[in-house]
């Protein structure tokens, strides 16, 4: 099994930045892609970004392109989400997820970390 633990959430003013981290443990060899999703109150879960665990693939959701950057550190089994120019609409619980293939559904999830952007 793969375990995922997010950290780095918090309260930030609009226009500010935060960096989220997600540490993977367990059967990390089963991971082919890592991703970030978010869910705001009363809304459906939204895809934010994903990254290939060993290759060059990176993909962003339209609402965060140009503001968020996903990266990884394989030596630390950690994926990051650098969030710049934050907006109030970025307020949500952010979840880290893992998939067994780059195009496969994400099937392992972290517990989530709250990001609140004040305007």
Short mmCIF file of C-alpha atoms in Angstrom, two decimals:
data_model
loop_
_atom_site.label_atom_id
_atom_site.label_comp_id
_atom_site.label_asym_id
_atom_site.label_seq_id
_atom_site.Cartn_x
_atom_site.Cartn_y
_atom_site.Cartn_z
CA UNK A 1 0.00 0.00 0.00
CA UNK A 2 0.98 3.61 -0.58
CA UNK A 3 0.48 6.19 2.14
CA UNK A 4 0.34 9.90 1.35
CA UNK A 5 0.70 12.73 3.85
CA UNK A 6 0.17 16.37 2.86
CA UNK A 7 1.54 19.40 4.65
CA UNK A 8 2.03 23.10 4.08
CA UNK A 9 -1.50 24.41 4.07
CA UNK A 10 -2.53 27.51 5.94
CA UNK A 11 -3.94 31.01 5.75
CA UNK A 12 -2.50 33.46 3.24
CA UNK A 13 -3.56 36.79 1.81
CA UNK A 14 -4.63 37.14 -1.79
CA UNK A 15 -1.61 37.54 -4.02
CA UNK A 16 0.56 35.53 -1.67
CA UNK A 17 2.21 32.14 -2.04
CA UNK A 18 2.21 28.76 -0.36
CA UNK A 19 4.01 25.51 -1.04
CA UNK A 20 2.30 22.22 -0.34
CA UNK A 21 4.21 18.99 0.15
CA UNK A 22 3.08 15.40 -0.14
CA UNK A 23 5.29 12.65 1.21
CA UNK A 24 4.72 9.14 -0.09
CA UNK A 25 5.65 6.00 1.81
CA UNK A 26 5.06 2.30 1.55
CA UNK A 27 5.01 0.69 -1.90
CA UNK A 28 6.28 3.75 -3.74
CA UNK A 29 7.45 1.57 -6.63
CA UNK A 30 3.74 1.20 -7.46
CA UNK A 31 3.48 4.94 -8.13
CA UNK A 32 3.56 6.13 -11.76
CA UNK A 33 1.96 9.55 -11.30
CA UNK A 34 1.21 11.94 -8.48
CA UNK A 35 -1.41 14.63 -8.51
CA UNK A 36 -3.09 17.40 -6.60
CA UNK A 37 -6.82 17.94 -6.35
CA UNK A 38 -8.88 20.38 -4.34
CA UNK A 39 -12.38 20.63 -3.01
CA UNK A 40 -14.07 23.79 -1.86
CA UNK A 41 -17.15 23.74 0.38
CA UNK A 42 -20.24 22.84 -1.59
CA UNK A 43 -18.27 22.12 -4.74
CA UNK A 44 -17.06 19.01 -6.49
CA UNK A 45 -13.48 17.90 -6.31
CA UNK A 46 -11.37 19.68 -8.92
CA UNK A 47 -8.20 18.50 -10.64
CA UNK A 48 -5.26 20.84 -10.06
CA UNK A 49 -2.10 19.23 -11.46
CA UNK A 50 -0.34 15.96 -12.02
CA UNK A 51 3.22 14.84 -12.65
CA UNK A 52 4.79 11.66 -13.91
CA UNK A 53 6.72 9.98 -11.12
CA UNK A 54 9.67 9.02 -13.36
CA UNK A 55 9.11 10.73 -16.69
CA UNK A 56 8.66 14.28 -17.97
CA UNK A 57 4.88 14.43 -17.99
CA UNK A 58 3.21 17.38 -16.27
CA UNK A 59 -0.35 18.61 -16.68
CA UNK A 60 -2.31 21.46 -15.09
CA UNK A 61 -5.91 22.33 -14.68
CA UNK A 62 -6.97 25.46 -16.53
CA UNK A 63 -7.74 27.43 -13.38
CA UNK A 64 -4.17 27.21 -12.07
CA UNK A 65 -2.04 27.36 -15.22
CA UNK A 66 0.65 30.00 -14.94
CA UNK A 67 0.22 30.33 -11.16
CA UNK A 68 0.87 26.86 -9.74
CA UNK A 69 3.88 24.62 -10.31
CA UNK A 70 4.06 20.92 -9.53
CA UNK A 71 7.42 19.27 -8.96
CA UNK A 72 8.86 16.17 -7.39
CA UNK A 73 11.88 14.96 -5.45
CA UNK A 74 12.18 11.23 -6.05
CA UNK A 75 14.96 10.86 -3.48
CA UNK A 76 12.53 12.13 -0.84
CA UNK A 77 9.45 10.46 -2.35
CA UNK A 78 7.81 13.86 -2.20
CA UNK A 79 5.75 15.93 -4.60
CA UNK A 80 5.28 19.67 -4.21
CA UNK A 81 2.75 22.23 -5.31
CA UNK A 82 4.07 25.77 -5.42
CA UNK A 83 1.12 28.13 -5.46
CA UNK A 84 1.72 31.77 -6.42
CA UNK A 85 -0.59 34.73 -6.88
CA UNK A 86 -3.25 33.01 -4.79
CA UNK A 87 -6.85 34.09 -5.16
CA UNK A 88 -9.82 33.72 -2.83
CA UNK A 89 -11.25 31.12 -5.20
CA UNK A 90 -8.22 28.92 -4.49
CA UNK A 91 -9.56 28.37 -0.97
CA UNK A 92 -10.16 24.64 -0.59
CA UNK A 93 -8.93 21.44 0.97
CA UNK A 94 -6.06 20.22 -1.17
CA UNK A 95 -5.53 16.50 -1.60
CA UNK A 96 -2.52 14.62 -2.84
CA UNK A 97 -3.13 11.47 -4.88
CA UNK A 98 -1.18 8.67 -6.53
CA UNK A 99 -1.90 6.58 -9.60
CA UNK A 100 -0.41 3.30 -10.85
CA UNK A 101 -0.04 4.68 -14.39
CA UNK A 102 0.15 8.20 -15.82
CA UNK A 103 -3.22 7.84 -17.52
CA UNK A 104 -4.85 5.69 -14.84
CA UNK A 105 -7.33 6.99 -12.27
CA UNK A 106 -5.83 8.13 -8.99
CA UNK A 107 -6.52 5.44 -6.42
CA UNK A 108 -4.51 6.48 -3.36
CA UNK A 109 -5.35 9.66 -1.47
CA UNK A 110 -3.96 11.70 1.36
CA UNK A 111 -6.02 13.19 4.17
CA UNK A 112 -5.95 16.71 2.75
CA UNK A 113 -4.62 20.06 3.89
CA UNK A 114 -6.63 23.27 4.18
CA UNK A 115 -5.65 26.33 2.16
CA UNK A 116 -7.48 29.54 2.94
CA UNK A 117 -6.90 32.69 0.92
CA UNK A 118 -8.19 35.90 2.45
CA UNK A 119 -9.15 38.80 0.21
#
